[in-house]
Coordinates of C-alpha atoms in Angstrom, one line a residue:
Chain A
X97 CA -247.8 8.8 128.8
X98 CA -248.9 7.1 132.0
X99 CA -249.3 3.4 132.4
X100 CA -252.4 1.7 133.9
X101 CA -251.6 -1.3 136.5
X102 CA -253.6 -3.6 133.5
X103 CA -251.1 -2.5 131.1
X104 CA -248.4 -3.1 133.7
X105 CA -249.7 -6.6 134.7
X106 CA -250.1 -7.8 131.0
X107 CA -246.3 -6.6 130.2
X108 CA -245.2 -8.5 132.7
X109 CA -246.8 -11.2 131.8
X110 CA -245.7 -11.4 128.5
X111 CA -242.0 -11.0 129.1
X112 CA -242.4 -14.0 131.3
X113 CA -244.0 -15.8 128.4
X114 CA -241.6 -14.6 125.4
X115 CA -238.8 -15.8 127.8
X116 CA -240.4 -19.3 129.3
X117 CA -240.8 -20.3 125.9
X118 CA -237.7 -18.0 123.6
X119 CA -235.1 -19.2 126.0
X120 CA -235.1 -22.8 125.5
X121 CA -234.9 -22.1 121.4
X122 CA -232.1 -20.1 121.9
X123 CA -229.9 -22.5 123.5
X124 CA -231.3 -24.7 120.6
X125 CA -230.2 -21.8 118.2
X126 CA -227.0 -21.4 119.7
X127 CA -226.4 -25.4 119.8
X128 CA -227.1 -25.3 115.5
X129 CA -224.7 -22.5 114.9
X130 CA -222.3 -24.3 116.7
X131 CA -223.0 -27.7 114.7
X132 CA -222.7 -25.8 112.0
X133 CA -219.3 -24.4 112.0
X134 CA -218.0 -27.7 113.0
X135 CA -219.4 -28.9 110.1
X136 CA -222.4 -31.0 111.6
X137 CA -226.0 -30.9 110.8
X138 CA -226.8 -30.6 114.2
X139 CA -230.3 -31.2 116.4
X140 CA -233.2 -29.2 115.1
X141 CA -233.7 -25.6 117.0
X142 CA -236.7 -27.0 118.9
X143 CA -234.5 -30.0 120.7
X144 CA -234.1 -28.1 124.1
X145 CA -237.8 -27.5 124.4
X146 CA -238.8 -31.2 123.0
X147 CA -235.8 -32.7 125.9
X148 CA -237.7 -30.3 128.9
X149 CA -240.8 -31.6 127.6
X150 CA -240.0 -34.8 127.6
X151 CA -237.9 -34.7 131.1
X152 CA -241.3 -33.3 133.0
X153 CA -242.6 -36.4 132.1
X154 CA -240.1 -39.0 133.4
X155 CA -240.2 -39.9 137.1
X156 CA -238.1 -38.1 139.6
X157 CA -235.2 -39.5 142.1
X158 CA -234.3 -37.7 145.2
X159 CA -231.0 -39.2 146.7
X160 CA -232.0 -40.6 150.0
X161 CA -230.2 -38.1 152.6
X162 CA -231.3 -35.0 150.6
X163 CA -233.2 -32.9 152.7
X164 CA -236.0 -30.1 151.4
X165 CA -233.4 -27.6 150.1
X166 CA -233.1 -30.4 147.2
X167 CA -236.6 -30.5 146.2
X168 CA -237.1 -26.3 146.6
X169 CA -234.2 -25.6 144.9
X170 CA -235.3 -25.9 141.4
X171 CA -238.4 -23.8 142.1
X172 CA -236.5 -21.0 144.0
X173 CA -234.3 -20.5 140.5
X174 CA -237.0 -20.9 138.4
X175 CA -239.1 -18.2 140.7
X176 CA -236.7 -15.8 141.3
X177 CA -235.7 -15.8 137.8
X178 CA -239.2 -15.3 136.6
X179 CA -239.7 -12.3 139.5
X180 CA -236.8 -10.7 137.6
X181 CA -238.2 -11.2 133.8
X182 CA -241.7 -9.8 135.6
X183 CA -239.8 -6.7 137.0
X184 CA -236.9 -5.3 134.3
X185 CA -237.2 -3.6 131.3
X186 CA -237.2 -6.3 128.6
X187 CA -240.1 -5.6 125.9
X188 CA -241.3 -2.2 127.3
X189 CA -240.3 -0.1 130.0
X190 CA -244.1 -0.4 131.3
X191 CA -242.6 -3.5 133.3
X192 CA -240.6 -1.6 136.0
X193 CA -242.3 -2.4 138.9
X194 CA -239.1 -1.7 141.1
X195 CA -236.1 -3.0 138.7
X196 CA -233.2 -1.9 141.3
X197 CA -230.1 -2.7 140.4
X198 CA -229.3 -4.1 143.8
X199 CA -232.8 -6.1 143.7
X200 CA -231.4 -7.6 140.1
X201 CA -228.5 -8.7 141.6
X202 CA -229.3 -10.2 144.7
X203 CA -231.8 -11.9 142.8
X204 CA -229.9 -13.9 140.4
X205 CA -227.4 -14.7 144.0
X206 CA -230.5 -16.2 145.3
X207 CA -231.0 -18.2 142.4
X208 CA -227.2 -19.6 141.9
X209 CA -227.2 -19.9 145.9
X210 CA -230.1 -22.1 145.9
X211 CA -228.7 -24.6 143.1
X212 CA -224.8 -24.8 145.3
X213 CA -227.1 -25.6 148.4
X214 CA -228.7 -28.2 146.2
X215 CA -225.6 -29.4 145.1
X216 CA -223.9 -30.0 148.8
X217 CA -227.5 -31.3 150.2
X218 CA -227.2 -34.3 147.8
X219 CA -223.6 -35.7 149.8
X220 CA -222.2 -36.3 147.0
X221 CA -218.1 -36.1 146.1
X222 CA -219.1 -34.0 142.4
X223 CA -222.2 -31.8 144.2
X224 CA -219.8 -30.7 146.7
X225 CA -216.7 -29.7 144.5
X226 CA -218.9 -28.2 141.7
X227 CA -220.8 -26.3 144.8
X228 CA -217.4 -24.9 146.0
X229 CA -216.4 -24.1 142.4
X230 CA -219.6 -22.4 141.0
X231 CA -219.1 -20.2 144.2
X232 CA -215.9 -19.3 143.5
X233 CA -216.7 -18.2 140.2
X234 CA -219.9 -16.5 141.3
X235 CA -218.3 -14.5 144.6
X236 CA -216.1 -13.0 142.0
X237 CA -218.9 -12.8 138.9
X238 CA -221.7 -10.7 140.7
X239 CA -219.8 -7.9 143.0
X240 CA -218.0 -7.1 138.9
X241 CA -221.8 -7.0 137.7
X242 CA -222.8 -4.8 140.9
X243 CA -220.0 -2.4 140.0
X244 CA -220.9 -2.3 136.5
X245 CA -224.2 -1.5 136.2
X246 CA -223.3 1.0 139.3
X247 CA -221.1 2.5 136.7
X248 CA -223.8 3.0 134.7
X249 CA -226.5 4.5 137.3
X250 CA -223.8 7.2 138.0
X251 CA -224.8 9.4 134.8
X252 CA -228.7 8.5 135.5
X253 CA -228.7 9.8 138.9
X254 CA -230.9 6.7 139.7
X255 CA -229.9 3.4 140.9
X256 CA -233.4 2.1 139.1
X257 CA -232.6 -0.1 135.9
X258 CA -235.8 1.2 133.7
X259 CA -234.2 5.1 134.6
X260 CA -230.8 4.5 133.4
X261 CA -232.4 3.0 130.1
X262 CA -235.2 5.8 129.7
X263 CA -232.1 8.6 130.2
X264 CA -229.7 7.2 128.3
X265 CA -232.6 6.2 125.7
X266 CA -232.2 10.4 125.6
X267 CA -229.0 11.1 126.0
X268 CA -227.3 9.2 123.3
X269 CA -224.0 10.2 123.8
X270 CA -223.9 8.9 127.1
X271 CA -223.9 5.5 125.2
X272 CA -220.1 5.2 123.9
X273 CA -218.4 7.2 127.0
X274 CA -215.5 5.4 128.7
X275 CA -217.2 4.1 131.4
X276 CA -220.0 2.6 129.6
X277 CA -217.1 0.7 127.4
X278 CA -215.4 -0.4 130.5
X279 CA -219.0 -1.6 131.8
X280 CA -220.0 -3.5 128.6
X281 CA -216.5 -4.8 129.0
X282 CA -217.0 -6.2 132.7
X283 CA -221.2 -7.4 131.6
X284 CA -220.6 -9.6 128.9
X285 CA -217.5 -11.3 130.8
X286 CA -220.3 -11.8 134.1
X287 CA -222.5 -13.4 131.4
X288 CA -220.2 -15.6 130.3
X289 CA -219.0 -16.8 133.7
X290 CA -222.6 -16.8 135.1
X291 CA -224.5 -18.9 132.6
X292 CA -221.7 -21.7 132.7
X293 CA -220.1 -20.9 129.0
X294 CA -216.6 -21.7 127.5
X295 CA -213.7 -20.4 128.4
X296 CA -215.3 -20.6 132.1
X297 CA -217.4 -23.6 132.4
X298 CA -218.4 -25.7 129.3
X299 CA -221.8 -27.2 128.9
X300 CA -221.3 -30.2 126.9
X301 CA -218.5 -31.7 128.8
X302 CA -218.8 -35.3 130.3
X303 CA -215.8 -35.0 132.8
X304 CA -217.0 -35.0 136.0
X305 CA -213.4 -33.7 137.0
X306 CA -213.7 -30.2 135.0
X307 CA -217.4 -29.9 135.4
X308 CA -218.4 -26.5 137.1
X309 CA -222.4 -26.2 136.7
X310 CA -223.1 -29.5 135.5
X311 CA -221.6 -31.0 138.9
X312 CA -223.7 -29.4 140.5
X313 CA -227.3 -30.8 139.0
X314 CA -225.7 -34.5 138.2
X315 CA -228.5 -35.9 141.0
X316 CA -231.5 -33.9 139.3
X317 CA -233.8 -35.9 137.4
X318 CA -237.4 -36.0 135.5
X319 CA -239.2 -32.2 136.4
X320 CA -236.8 -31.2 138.7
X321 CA -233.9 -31.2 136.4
X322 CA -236.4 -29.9 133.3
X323 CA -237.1 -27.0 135.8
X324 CA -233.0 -26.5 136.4
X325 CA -232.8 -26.5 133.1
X326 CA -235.3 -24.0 132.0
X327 CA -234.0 -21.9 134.8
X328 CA -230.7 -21.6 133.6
X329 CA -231.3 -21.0 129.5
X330 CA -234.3 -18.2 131.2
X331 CA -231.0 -16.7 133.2
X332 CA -229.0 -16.2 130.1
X333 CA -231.7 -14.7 128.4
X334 CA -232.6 -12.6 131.2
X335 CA -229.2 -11.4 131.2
X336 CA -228.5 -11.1 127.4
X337 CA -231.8 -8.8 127.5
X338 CA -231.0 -6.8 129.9
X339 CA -227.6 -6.5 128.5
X340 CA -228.7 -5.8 124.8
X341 CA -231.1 -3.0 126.3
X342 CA -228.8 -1.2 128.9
X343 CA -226.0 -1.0 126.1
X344 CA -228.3 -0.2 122.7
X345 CA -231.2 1.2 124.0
X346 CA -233.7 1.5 120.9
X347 CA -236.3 -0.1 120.2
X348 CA -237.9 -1.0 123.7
X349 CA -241.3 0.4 124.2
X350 CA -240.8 3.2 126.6
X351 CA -245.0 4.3 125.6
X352 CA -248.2 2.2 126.1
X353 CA -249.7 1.1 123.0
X354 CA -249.8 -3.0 121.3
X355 CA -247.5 -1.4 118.1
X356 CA -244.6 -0.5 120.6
X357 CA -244.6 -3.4 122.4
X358 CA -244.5 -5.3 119.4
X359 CA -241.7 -3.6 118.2
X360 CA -240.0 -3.5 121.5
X361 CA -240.4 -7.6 121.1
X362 CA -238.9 -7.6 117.8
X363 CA -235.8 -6.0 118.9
X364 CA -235.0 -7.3 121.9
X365 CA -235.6 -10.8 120.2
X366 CA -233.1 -9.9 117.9
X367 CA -230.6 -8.0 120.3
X368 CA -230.7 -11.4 122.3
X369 CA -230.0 -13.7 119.0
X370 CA -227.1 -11.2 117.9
X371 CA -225.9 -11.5 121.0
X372 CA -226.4 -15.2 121.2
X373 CA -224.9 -16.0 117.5
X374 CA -221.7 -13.9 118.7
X375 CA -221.3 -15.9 122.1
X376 CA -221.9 -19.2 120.1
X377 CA -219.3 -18.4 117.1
X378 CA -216.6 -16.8 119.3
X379 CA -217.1 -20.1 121.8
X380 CA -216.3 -22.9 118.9
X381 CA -212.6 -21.5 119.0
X382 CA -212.2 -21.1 122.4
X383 CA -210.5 -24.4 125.1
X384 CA -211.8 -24.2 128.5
X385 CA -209.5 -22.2 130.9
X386 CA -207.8 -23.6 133.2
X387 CA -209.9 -23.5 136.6
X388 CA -207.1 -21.7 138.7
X389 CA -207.1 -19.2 135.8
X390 CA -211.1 -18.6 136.3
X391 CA -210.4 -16.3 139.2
X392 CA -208.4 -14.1 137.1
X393 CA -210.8 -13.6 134.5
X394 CA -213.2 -12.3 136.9
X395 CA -210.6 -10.2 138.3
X396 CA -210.0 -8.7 135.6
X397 CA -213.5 -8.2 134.5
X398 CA -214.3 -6.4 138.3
X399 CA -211.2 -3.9 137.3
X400 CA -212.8 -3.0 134.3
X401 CA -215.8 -2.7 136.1
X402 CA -214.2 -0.4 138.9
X403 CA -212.0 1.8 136.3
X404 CA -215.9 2.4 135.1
X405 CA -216.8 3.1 138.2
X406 CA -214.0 5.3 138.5
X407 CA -214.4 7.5 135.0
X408 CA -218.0 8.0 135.5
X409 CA -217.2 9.9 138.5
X410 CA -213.9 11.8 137.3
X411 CA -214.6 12.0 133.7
X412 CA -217.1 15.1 133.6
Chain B
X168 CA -204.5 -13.8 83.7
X169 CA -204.9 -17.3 84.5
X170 CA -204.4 -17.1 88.5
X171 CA -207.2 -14.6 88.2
X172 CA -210.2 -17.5 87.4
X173 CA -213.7 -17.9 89.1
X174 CA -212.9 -20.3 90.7
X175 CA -209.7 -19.2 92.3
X176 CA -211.9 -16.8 93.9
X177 CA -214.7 -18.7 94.7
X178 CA -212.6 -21.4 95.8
X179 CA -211.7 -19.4 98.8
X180 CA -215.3 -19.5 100.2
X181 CA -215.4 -23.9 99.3
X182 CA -216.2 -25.9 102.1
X183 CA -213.9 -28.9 101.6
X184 CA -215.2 -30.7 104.9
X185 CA -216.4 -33.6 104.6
X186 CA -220.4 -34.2 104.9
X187 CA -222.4 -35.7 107.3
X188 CA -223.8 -39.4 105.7
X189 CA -227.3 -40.0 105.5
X190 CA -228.2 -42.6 108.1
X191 CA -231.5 -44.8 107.3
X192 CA -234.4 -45.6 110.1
X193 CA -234.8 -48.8 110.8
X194 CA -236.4 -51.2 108.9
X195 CA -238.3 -53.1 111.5
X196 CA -238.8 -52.2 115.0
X197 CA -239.8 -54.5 117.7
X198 CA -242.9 -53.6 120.1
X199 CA -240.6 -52.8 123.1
X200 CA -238.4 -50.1 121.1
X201 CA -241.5 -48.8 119.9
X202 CA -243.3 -48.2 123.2
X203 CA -239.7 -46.5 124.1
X204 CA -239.9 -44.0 121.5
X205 CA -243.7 -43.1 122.2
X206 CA -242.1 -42.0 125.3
X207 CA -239.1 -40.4 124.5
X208 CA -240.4 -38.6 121.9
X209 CA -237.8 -37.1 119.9
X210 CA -234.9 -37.1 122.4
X211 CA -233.0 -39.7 124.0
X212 CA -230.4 -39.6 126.3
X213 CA -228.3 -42.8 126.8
X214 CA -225.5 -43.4 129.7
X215 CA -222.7 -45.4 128.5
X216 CA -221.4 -48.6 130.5
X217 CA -218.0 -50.5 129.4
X218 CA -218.9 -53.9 131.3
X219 CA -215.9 -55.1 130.3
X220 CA -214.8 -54.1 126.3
X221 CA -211.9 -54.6 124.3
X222 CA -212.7 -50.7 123.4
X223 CA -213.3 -51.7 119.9
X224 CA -216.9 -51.2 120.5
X225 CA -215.9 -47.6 122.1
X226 CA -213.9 -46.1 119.6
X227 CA -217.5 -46.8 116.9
X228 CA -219.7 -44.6 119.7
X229 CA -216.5 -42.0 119.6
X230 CA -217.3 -42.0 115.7
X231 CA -220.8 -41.8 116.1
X232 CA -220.4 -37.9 117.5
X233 CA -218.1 -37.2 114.4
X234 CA -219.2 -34.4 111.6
X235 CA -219.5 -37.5 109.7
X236 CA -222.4 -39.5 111.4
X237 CA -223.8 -36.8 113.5
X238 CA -225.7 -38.4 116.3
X239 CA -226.9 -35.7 117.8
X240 CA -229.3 -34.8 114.7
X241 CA -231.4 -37.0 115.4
X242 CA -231.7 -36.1 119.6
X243 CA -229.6 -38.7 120.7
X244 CA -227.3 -37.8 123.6
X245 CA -224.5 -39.7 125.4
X246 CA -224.8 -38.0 129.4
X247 CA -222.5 -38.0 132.3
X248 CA -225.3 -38.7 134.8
X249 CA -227.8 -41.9 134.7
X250 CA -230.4 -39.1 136.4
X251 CA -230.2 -37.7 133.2
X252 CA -231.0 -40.4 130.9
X253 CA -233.5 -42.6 129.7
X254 CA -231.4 -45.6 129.8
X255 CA -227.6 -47.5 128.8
X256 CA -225.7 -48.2 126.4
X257 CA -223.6 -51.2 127.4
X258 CA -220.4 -52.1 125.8
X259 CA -218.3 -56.0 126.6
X260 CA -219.4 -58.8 128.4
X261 CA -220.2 -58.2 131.7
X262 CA -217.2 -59.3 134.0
X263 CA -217.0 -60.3 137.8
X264 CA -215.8 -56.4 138.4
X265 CA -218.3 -54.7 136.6
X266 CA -221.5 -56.5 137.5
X267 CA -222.2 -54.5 140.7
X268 CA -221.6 -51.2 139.2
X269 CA -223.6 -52.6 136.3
X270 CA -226.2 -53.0 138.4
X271 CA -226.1 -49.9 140.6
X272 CA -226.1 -47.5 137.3
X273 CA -228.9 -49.1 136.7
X274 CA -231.0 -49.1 139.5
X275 CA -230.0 -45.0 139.3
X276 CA -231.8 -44.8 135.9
X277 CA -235.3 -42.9 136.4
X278 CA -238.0 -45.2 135.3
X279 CA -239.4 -46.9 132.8
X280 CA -235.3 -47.0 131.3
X281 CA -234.1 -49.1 128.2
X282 CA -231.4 -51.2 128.2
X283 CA -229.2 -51.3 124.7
X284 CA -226.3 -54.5 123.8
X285 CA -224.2 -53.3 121.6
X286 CA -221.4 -55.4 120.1
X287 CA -221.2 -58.9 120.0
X288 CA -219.8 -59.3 123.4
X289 CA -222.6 -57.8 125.2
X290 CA -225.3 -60.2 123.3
X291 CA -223.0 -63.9 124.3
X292 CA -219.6 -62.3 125.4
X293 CA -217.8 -63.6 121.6
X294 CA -214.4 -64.4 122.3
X295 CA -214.5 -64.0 125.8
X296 CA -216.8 -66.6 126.5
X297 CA -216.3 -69.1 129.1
X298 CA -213.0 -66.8 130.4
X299 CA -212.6 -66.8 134.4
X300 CA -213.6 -63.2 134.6
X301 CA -216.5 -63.3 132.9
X302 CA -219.7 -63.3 134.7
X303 CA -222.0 -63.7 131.6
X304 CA -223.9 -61.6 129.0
X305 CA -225.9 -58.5 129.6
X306 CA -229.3 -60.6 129.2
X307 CA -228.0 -62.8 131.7
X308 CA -228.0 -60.0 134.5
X309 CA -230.6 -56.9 133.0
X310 CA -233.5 -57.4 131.2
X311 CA -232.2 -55.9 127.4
X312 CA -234.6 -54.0 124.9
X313 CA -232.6 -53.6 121.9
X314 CA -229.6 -55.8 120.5
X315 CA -227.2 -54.3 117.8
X316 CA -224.9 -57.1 116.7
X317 CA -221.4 -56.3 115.1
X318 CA -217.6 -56.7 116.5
X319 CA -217.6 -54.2 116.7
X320 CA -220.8 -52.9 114.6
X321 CA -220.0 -49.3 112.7
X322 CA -221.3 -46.4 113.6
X323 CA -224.1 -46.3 111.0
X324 CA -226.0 -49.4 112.0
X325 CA -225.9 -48.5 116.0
X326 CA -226.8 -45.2 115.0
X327 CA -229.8 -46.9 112.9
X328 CA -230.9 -48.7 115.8
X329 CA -231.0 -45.9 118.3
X330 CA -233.1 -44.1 115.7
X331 CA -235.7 -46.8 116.2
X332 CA -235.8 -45.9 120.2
X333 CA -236.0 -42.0 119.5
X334 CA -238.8 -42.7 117.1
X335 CA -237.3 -40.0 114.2

C-alpha cells in the first residue's frame, strides 16, 4: 500500500477537475432546491456554469485608480484554492502532499485576504465597508475553524489532515465523542459564515447596504469576476469535502487502485450534495441576521470549538 | 369513518400553491436582439434604471420574480452591479435628474451591452410628455435594442421579450 508520485500527481489532478467543474453545478443544485420549495421552477442546474462561461467572454473594466492587487486578486483565490483541492484528502487519501491543518487554514485567509484588498483597492464607498465587514466575520470565522480541526488532531497525535482521517477511518468510535460533536458544531457554522450564506451573508440580495461578499466584487467584471466566482462556489466545495470526510470518514480511497478512487468520488460527491441539499433547505426559512449579531455567531461557534478543544484533552 | 378518506390523508401532502404560467418565446425577433442572444447565450443579466417612473412599470418587474412568472427559469437576472450585467432595463421617461446617472450606468456596462424600454414612457414619455422635467425618451439619449410597449405592460409580455435577448 505505497503510492507512486504518478499516482499522486493524477489524484491531484482529478480533485482539481471534479471540483473546477462539480462546484459550479452545485451552487446550481442548491439554487433549484431552493426554487423548488418556494414553489418556482427555477434555472436549470447547469446555469452557474453557462453564466461563468458566458462572463469569460464579456470584456473586463478595471476602475481607473485600482492598482495590481485588483487584477491579481482573482487569480490568488482561484490559485490558492486550487493548491488546497491539489493537497487534502477529497477523493483519496493518495493526495496528501502535506495537508496541515495550519497550511489549510492560512490558505483559505490568503484567499479571503486577497478579495478584501481587492475590495478597498477599487476606492469605492461599498468595496470598503463590505472589506471591513467580510473581515470581521472572517477574523472571527477562521481562528473557530483553527481550533476545531485542532480539536480533532488531538486524538490523531498528528496535526496532518489525511492522518486524522486515516486514524479515525480506524478508530470508529473516535467519530461520535464530545469533542468531535462540539467540532462538527463549530465547522458547519465556519462554513456557513465563510462561503457568504444566510443567516450571515445572503447571496442573492440587491442591497448594497446589507451586502457582505457581494460588496466586495460589485467592480469585477467579464473573466475576472467569472474567476471570483468560480473561486468562491470551489471554496464551499472545498470545505463541504473536507467537512463530509473529516466527520464520516468512509468511503475515500485510502489504497491505490481506479475502483477506489471511483468509489471515493462517488461518496464524497454525495457527502457534498447531502450536505449541500441540507444547507439549501434549512436556508429558505432562515432571515439574514442582523450584522451586529454576526459577531456572536462566531463567538459562539469558537466556544464550541474551544470546549472541543478542551474535552479532547480532559475527556480520556 | 368518514374523516378517515384518502383524501383526507393525502390531502396533507397537496401542494395548494399556485403554479408557475407558461410563458411563450417570442414570435418575431429583430436582427439586433438576436445578435444579443448569440452572445449571451443562455444567461442574461439586466441592471434596472427608473429614469423617472410612476412605479407602475416597477411593481410588473417585482411580479416578474414571483412563483408565478418565474424569470429566473429562463436565466434572466436583475443585478446590483452594471459590472455584472449585460445591459439595462430602463423604466419612465428620462427626466432632467436622471439623465446623467442614466448615462454614467451606462457607460459602466461592459461591452457590447443592450439597452431595453420598457413601458410606454420610456418609448415617447406617455403622459408626461412635454412636462418641464422631462428631458425626452430613452431613444432620445441611448441608442435602445428592444422596445416592450404597455402602461405598464404585464409581466408575461416583458418577460416574452427578454426571452428573445437570452435566446431560450
Amino acid at each position: 500500500m505505497h503510492w507512486t508520485l504518478l499516482s499522486r500527481l493524477s489524484i491531484s489532478t482529478l480533485q482539481i477537475v471534479g471540483i473546477a467543474v462539480g462546484s459550479p453545478l452545485l451552487l446550481g443544485l442548491m439554487r433549484k432546491i431552493r426554487c423548488r420549495i418556494e414553489g418556482r421552477v427555477g434555472p436549470p442546474i447547469a446555469q452557474p456554469l453557462i453564466e461563468i462561461r458566458k462572463l469569460a467572454k464579456r470584456e473586463r473594466i478595471r476602475p481607473e485608480y485600482s492598482s495590481w492587487i485588483f487584477t491579481v486578486a482573482p487569480i490568488v483565490l482561484v490559485a490558492t484554492t486550487l493548491i488546497l483541492v491539489a493537497i487534502t484528502p477529497i477523493f483519496s487519501t493518495g493526495s496528501s502532499w502535506s495537508a496541515d491543518l495550519f497550511a489549510v487554514v492560512f490558505l483559505l485567509l490568503i484567499g479571503s485576504v486577497s478579495v478584501a484588498l481587492s475590495a478597498l483597492d477599487t476606492g469605492t464607498a461599498f468595496g470598503g465597508m463590505g472589506a471591513s465587514r467580510a473581515m470581521t466575520v472572517g477574523a472571527l470565522a477562521e481562528p473557530a475553524l483553527l481550533v476545531a480541526l485542532l480539536a480533532l488532531s488531538v486524538p490523531a497525535g498528528s496535526s496532518n489532515i489525511t492522518t486524522i482521517l486515516v486514524r479515525s477511518l480506524y478508530n470508529p468510535e473516535w467519530l461520535v465523542t464530545p469533542e468531535r460533536l462540539l467540532a462538527l458544531a463549530a465547522f458547519l457554522i465556519v462554513i456557513v459564515a465563510e462561503s457568504g450564506r444566510l443567516p450571515v451573508d445572503n447571496p442573492t440580495t440587491h442591497l448594497e447596504l446589507t451586502m457582505i461578499h457581494e460588496a466586495m466584487i460589485l467592480e469585477y467584471s467579464g473573466i475576472d469576476l467569472a474567476l471570483v466566482k468560480l473561486g468562491e462556489s470551489m471554496r464551499l466545495v472545498f470545505m463541504l469535502a473536507l467537512f463530509g470526510n473529516l466527520f464520516i470518514p468512509w468511503g475515500i480511497a485510502t489504497r491505490p487502485g481506479p475502483i477506489y478512487l471511483v468509489i471515493g468520488m462517488l461518496s464524497t460527491a454525495a457527502k457534498v450534495v447531502g450536505l449541500g441539499t441540507l444547507i439549501a433547505t434549512v436556508e429558505v426559512g432562515m432571515a439574514k441576521l442582523r450584522l451586529f449579531r454576526v459577531p456572536e455567531l462566531m463567538a459562539g461557534a469558537f466556544v464550541l470549538s474551544v470546549l472541543a478543544v478542551v474535552s479532547s484533552l480532559v475527556v480520556r | 369513518m368518514m374523516f378517515l378518506s384518502i383524501e383526507r390523508i393525502t390531502g396533507i401532502f397537496k401542494d395548494f400553491r399556485p403554479k408557475s404560467i407558461s410563458v411563450p418565446f417570442p414570435s418575431e425577433v429583430t436582427p439586433g436582439v438576436q445578435e444579443a442572444s448569440r452572445r449571451n447565450r443562455g444567461s442574461l443579466q439586466l441592471r434596472h434604471l427608473d429614469a423617472g417612473s410612476c412605479n407602475g412599470c416597477e411593481m410588473e418587474i417585482a411580479s416578474m420574480t414571483s412563483p408565478i412568472y418565474d424569470v429566473e427559469r429562463f436565466g434572466i437576472k436583475l443585478e446590483a452591479s452594471p459590472r455584472h450585467c449585460d445591459g439595462l432595463l430602463v423604466t419612465g421617461p428620462v427626466t432632467r435628474n436622471m439623465s446623467g446617472p442614466l448615462l454614467k450606468t451606462y457607460e459602466a456596462v461592459p461591452q457590447p451591452r443592450v439597452v431595453v424600454a420598457l413601458g410606454d414612457c420610456a418609448l415617447d414619455c406617455g403622459v408626461f410628455k412635454g412636462a418641464y422635467g422631462v428631458e425626452g425618451t430613452l431613444g432620445d439619449i441611448l441608442p435602445v435594442d428592444l422596445e416592450i410597449p404597455g402602461c405598464p405592460p404585464e409581466p408575461a409580455s416583458i418577460i416574452t421579450a427578454l426571452r428573445g435577448l437570452v435566446g431560450r
